[in-house]
Coordinates of C-alpha atoms and ligand atoms in Angstrom, one line a residue:
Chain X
X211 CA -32.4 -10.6 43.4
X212 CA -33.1 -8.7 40.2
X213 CA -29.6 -7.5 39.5
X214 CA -27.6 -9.3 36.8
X215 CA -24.3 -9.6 39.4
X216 CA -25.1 -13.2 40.5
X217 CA -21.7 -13.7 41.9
X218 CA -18.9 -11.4 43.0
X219 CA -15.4 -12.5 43.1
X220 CA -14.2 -10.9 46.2
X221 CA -15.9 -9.5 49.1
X222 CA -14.0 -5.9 49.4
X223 CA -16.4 -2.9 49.2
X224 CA -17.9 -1.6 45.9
X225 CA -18.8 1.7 44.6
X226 CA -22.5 2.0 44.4
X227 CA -24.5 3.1 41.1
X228 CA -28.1 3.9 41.4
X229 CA -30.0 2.9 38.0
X230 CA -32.5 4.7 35.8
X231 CA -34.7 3.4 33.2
X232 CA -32.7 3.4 29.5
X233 CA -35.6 3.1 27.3
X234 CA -34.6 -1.4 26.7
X235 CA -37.8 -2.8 26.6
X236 CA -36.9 -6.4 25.8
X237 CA -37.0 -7.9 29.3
X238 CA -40.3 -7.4 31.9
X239 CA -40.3 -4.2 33.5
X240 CA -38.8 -5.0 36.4
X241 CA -35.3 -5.9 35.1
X242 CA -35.1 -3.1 32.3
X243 CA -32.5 -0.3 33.9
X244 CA -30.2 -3.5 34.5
X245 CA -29.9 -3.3 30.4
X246 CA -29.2 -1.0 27.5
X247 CA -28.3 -0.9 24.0
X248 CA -24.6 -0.8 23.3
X249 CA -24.5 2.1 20.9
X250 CA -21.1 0.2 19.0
X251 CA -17.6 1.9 18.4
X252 CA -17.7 5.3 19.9
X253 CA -19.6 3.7 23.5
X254 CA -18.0 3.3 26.5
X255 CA -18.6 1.2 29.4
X256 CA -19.2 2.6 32.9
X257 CA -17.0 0.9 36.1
X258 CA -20.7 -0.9 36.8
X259 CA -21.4 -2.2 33.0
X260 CA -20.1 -5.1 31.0
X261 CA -20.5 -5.7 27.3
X262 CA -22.4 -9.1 26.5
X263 CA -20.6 -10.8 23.5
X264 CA -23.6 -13.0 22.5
X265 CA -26.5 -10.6 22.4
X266 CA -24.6 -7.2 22.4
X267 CA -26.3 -5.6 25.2
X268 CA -24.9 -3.8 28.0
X269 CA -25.3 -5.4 31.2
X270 CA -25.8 -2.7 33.9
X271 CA -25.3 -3.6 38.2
X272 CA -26.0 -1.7 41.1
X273 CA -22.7 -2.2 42.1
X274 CA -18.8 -2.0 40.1
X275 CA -18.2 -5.0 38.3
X276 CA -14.4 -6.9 38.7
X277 CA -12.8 -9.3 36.9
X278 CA -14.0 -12.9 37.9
X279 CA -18.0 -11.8 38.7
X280 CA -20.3 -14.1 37.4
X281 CA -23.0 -11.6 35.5
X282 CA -26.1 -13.0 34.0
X283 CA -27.9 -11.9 30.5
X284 CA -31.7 -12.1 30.5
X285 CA -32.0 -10.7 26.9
X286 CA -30.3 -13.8 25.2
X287 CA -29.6 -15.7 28.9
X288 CA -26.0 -16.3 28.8
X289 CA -24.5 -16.9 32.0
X290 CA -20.8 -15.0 31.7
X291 CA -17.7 -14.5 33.7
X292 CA -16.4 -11.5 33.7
X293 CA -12.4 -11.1 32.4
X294 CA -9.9 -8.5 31.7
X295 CA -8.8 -8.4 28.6
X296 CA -5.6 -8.2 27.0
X297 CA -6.0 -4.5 26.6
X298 CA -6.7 -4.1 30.2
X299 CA -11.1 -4.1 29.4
X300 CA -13.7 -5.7 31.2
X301 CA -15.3 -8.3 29.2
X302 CA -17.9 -11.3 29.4
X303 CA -17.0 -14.6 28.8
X304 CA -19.8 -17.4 28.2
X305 CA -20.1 -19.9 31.0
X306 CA -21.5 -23.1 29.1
Chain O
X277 CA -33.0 -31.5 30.9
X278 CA -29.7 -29.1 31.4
X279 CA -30.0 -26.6 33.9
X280 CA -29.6 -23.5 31.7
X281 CA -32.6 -24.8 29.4
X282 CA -35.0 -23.6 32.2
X283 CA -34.8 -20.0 31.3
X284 CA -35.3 -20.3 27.8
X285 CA -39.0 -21.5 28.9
X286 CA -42.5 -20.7 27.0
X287 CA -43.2 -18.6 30.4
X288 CA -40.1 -16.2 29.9
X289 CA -40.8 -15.8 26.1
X290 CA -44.6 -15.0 27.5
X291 CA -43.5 -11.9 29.9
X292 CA -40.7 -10.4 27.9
X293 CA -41.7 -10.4 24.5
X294 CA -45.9 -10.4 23.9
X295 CA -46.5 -9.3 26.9
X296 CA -43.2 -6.7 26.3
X297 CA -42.0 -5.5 23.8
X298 CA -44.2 -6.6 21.4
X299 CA -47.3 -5.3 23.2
X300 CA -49.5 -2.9 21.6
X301 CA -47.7 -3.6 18.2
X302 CA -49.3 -4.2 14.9
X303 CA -47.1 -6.5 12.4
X304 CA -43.9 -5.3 14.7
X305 CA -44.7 -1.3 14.8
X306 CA -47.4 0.8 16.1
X307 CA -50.4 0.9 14.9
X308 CA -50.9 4.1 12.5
X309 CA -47.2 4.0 11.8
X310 CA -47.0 3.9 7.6
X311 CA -44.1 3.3 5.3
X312 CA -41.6 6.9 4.9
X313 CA -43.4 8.4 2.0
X314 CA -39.4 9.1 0.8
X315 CA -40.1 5.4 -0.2
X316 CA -43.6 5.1 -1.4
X317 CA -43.2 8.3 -3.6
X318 CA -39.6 7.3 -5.5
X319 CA -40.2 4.6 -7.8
X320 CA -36.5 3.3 -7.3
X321 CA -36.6 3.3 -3.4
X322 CA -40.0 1.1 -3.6
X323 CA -38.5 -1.2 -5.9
X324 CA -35.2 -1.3 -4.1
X325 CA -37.4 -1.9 -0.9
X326 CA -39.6 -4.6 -2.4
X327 CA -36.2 -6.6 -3.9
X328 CA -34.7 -6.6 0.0
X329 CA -38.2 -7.4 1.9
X330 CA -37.9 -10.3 -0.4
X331 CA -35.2 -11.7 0.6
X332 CA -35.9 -11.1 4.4
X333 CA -39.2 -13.3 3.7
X334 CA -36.9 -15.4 1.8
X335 CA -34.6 -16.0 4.8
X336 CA -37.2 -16.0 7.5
X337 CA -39.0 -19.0 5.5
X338 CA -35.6 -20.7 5.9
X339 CA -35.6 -19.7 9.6
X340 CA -39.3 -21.6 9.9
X341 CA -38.5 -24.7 8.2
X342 CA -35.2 -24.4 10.0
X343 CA -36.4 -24.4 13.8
X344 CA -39.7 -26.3 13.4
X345 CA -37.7 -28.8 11.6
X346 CA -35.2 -28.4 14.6
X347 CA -38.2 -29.4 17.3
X348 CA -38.4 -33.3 16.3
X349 CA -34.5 -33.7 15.8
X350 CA -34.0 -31.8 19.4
X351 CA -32.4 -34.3 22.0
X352 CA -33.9 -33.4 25.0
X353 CA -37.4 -31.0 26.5
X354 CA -36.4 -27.9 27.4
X355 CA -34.8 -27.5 23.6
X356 CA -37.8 -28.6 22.0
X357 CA -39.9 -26.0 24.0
X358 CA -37.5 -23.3 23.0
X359 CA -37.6 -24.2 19.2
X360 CA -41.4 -24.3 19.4
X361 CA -41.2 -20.5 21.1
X362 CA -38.7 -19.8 18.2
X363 CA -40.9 -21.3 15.1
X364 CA -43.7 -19.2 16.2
X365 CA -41.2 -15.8 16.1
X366 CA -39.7 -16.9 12.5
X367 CA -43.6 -17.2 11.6
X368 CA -44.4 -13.7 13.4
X369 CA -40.8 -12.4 11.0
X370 CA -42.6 -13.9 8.1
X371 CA -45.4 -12.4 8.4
X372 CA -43.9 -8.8 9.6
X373 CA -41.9 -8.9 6.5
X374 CA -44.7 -10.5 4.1
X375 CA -47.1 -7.8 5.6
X376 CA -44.0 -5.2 4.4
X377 CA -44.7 -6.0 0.7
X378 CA -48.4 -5.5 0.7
X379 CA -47.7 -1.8 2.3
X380 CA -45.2 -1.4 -0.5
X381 CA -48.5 -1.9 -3.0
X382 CA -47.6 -5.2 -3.5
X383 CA -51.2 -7.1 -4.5
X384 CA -52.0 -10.2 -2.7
X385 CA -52.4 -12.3 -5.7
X386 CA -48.6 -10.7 -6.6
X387 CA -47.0 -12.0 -3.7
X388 CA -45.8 -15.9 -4.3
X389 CA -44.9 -15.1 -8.3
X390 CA -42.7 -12.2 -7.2
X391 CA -41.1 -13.6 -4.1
X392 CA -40.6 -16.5 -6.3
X393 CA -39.0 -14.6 -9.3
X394 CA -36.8 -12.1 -7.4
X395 CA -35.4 -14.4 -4.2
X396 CA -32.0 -14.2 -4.7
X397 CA -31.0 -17.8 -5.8
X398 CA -27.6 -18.0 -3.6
X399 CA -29.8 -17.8 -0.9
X400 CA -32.2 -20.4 -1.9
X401 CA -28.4 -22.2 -1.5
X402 CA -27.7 -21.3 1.4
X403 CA -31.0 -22.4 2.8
X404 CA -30.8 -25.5 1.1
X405 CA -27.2 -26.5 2.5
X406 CA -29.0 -25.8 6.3
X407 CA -32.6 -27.4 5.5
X408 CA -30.6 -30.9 4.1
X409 CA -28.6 -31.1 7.4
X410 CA -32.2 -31.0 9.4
X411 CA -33.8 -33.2 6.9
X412 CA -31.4 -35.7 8.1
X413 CA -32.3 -35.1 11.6
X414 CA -28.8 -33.9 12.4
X415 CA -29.2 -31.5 15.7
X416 CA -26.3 -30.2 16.3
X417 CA -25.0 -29.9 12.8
X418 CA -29.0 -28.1 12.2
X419 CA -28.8 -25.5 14.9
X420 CA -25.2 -24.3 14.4
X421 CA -26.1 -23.9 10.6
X422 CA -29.3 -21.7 12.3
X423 CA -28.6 -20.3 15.4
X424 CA -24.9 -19.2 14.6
X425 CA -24.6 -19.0 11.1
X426 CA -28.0 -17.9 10.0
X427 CA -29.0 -16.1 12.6
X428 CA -25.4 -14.5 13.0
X429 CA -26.1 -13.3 9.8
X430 CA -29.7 -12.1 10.2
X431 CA -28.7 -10.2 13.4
X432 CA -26.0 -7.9 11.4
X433 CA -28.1 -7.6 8.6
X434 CA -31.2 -6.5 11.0
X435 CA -28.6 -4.2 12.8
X436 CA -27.2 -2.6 9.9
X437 CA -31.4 -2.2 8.2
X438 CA -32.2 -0.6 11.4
X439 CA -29.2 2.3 11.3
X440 CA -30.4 2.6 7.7
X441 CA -33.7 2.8 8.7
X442 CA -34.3 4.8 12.4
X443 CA -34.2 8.4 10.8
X444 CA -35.7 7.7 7.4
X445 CA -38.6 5.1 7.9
X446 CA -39.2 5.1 11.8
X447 CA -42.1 2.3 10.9
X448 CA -39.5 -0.3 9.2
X449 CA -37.1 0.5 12.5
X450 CA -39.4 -0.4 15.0
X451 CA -40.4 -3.8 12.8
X452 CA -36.8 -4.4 12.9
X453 CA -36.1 -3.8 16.6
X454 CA -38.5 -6.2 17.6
X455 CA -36.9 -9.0 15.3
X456 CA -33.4 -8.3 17.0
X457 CA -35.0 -8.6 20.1
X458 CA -36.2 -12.0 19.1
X459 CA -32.4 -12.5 17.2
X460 CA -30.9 -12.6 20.6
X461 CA -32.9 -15.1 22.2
X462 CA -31.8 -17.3 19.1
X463 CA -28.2 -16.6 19.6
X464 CA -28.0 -17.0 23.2
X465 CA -29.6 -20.8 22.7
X466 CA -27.9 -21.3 19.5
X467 CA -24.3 -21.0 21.9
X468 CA -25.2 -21.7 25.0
X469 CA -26.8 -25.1 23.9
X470 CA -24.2 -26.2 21.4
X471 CA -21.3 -24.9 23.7
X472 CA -21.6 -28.0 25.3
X473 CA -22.7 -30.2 22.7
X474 CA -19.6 -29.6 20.5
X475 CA -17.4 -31.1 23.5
X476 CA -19.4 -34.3 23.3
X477 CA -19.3 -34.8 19.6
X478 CA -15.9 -33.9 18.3
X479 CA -16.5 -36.2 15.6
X480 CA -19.1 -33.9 14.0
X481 CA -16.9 -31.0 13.7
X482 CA -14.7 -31.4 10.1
X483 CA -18.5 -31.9 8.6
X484 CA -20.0 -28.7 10.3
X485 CA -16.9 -26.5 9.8
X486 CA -17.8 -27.3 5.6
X487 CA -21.3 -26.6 6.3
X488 CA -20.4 -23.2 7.5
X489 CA -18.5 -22.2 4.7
X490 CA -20.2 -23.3 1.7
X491 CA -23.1 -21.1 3.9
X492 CA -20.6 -18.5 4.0
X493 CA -19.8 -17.9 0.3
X494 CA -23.7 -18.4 -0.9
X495 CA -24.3 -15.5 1.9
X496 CA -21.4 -13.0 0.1
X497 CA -22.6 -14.1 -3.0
X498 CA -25.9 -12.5 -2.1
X499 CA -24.6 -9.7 -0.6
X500 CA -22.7 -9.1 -3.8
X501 CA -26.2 -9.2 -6.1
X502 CA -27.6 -7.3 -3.7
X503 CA -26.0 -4.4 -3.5
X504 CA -24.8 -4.2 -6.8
X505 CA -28.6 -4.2 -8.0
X506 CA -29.3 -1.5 -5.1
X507 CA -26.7 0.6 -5.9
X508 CA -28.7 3.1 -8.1
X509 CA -31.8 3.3 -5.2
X510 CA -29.0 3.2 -2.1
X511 CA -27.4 6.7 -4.2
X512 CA -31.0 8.2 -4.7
X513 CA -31.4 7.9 -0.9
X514 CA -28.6 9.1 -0.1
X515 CA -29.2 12.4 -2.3
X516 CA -32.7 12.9 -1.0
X517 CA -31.4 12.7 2.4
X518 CA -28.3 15.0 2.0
X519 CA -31.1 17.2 0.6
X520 CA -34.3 17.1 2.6
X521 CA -32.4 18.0 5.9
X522 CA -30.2 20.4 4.3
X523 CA -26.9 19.0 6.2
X524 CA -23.9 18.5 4.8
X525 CA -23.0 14.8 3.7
X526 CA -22.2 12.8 6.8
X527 CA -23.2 16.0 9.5
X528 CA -26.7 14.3 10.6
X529 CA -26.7 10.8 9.6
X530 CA -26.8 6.5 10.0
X531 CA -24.0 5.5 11.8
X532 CA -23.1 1.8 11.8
X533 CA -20.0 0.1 13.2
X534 CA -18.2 3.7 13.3
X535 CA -19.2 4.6 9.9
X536 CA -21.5 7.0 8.3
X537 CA -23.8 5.0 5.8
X538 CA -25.2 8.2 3.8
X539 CA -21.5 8.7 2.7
X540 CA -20.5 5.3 1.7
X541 CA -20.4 4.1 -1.7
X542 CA -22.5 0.7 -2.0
X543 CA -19.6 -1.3 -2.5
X544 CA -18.3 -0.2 0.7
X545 CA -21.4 -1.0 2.4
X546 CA -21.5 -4.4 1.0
X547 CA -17.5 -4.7 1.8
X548 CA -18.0 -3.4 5.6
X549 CA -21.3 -5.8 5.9
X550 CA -19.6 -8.6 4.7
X551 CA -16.7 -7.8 6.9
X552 CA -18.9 -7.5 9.9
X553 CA -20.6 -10.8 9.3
X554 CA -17.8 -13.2 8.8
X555 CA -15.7 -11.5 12.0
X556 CA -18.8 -12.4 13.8
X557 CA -19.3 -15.8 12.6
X558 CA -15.4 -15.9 13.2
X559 CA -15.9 -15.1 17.5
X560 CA -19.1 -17.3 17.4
X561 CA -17.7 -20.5 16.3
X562 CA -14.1 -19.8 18.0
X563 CA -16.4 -19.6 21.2
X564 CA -18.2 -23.0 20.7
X565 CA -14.8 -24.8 19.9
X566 CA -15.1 -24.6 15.9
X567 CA -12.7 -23.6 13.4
X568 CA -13.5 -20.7 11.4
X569 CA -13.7 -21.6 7.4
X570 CA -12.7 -19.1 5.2
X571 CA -15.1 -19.3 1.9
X572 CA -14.3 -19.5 -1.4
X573 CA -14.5 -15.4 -2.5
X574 CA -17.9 -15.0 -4.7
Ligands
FE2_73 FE1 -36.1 -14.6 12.1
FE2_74 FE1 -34.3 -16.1 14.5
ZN75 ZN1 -26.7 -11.4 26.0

């Protein structure tokens, strides 16, 4: 499976997101609408995206992304787990 | 060989960067793509460019010795393949940058006297504090020293060229985008190998955590020199800008990290870098169980 959501955390249904192409050209073709550059302060993530802390690239799914999903990164290939944060934000944690 | 190590194979670095995004690209930009004649015509803004391209060559050398130096000291396969796929990038950023200098009207014959008499001497330090650590053969102390606090550095610095960059010299932005692309392959391995290594040497850390600072101040040191000896060309550019496109100061400009860069005074660029780098040396290292060392202020 192409998609960066490698694990989800619950089974309960998901909002659907169909992808288009965001102009990221650092992985093969095939991957690239899973990825996009975060555009820093002023960006905001959709309910399908999560922010890689290594690289700094948006990780994009098919599907909404919850706390505990295990999300992968092909740009730098972290493997993360997805959190909420103290401020109530999805973010990536690195899985080592 | 750990698990993870298998994606950061010689096959993957194949398909996603020269057969990606560095297809088609000549020295890191397409081909036809010439240096913004804002900086080939202005005397300051050449010479401004060729100080900084030096020091990018200056670094990048430090990045080869760093990782190739890296390949014999690595413990295990799968990190000795990745160095070998990251010596060749640091030689591709070499020669992207080197090949920078000659379109600037550096002469060939030019080249090794002036890189030699304007590379910035802190960060001849800094390199040297990383390149003793790999002379040793010291792995893990050698790729935190390149792969967090190098490259850390190097990616923000990269970031920050490239908002400078993207309106005024789409050539120098597209050499630069490629060279973050490679940045973040660097990064990821840097952490996700030493992430785990860390755990297994506690010993190492007191040792590393000094490393990272005396890097630390030689970097702000040269960030200080820098962009006090810029300041003059970074205010010319900003003027030409403000006037060429006949905006007012800040309406169509670089953004970076929430701020406009063709308002900024240079000490405030060299404040906000600066700022940016250490907070993200600061996450990095918290991540891999290190302690953050405050250096010394330049
Ligand atoms: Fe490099
Ligand atoms: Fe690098
Ligand atoms: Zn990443």
């Amino acid at each position: 499976m192409n998609d960066p959501l490698k694990q989800l955390s619950e089974d309960t249904p998901r909002q659907r997101f169909v992808l288009a192409e965001t102009g990221f050209n650092e992985v093969p073709k095939k991957y690239r609408k899973f990825y996009r550059r975060w555009q820093g302060s002023g960006d905001t993530l959709a309910l399908n995206e999560v922010l890689c802390p290594v690289c700094r690239v948006v990780i994009r799914s098919s599907r909404e992304i919850r706390p505990g999903d295990r999300v992968y990164c092909m740009p730098c290939m972290s493997r993360l787990v997805v959190i909420r944060s103290a401020t109530g934000h999805l973010e990536a944690r690195v899985a080592y | 060989m750990p698990d993870f190590l298998t994606a950061y194979s010689i096959q993957n670095w194949l398909e996603s960067c020269p057969q990606g995004y560095l297809e088609q690209t000549q020295y890191g930009h397409a081909a036809g793509e010439s240096e913004a004649s804002i900086v080939l015509d202005s005397p300051k803004l050449r010479d401004q460019a060729i100080q900084s391209t030096v020091q990018l060559v200056v670094g990048e050398r430090c990045a080869l010795a760093a990782s190739s130096g890296l390949i014999n000291a690595a413990p295990d396969e799968g990190s000795k393949r990745f160095l070998a796929t990251q010596t060749l990038d640091e030689a591709r950023h070499v020669e992207v940058f080197t090949q920078r200098l000659l379109d600037l009207g550096v002469r060939k014959t030019e080249l090794e006297p002036l890189i030699k008499e304007h590379a910035n001497p802190h960060l001849v330090a800094f390199a040297e504090v990383l390149l003793e650590k790999i002379d040793k053969g010291d792995f893990v102390a050698g790729v935190v020293g390149q792969n967090i606090v190098l490259e850390g550095m190097a990616f923000t610095v990269f970031e920050m060229l490239y908002a400078t960059n993207v309106e005024m010299n789409p050539k120098f932005a597209h050499t630069l985008s490629g060279t973050i692309a490679d940045e973040r392959r660097h990064v990821g391995f840097g952490e996700n190998r030493i992430g785990s290594l860390i755990k297994e040497h506690p010993e190492k850390k007191a040792e590393i955590e000094r490393m990272q600072k005396e890097m630390s101040f030689h970097m702000l040191a040269t960030f200080a020199d820098s962009f006090r000896e810029s300041a003059p060309a970074i205010m010319e550019a900003q003027g030409i800008l403000r006037g060429t496109n006949g905006t007012q100061a800040g309406a169509s400009e670089s953004r970076w990290q929430g701020r406009s860069l063709s308002t900024l005074a240079p000490e405030e660029m060299e404040s906000l870098l600066a700022d940016s780098v250490l907070k993200e040396f600061k996450i990095r290292l918290t991540r891999i169980g290190l302690d953050y060392q405050t250096p010394v202020a330049p």
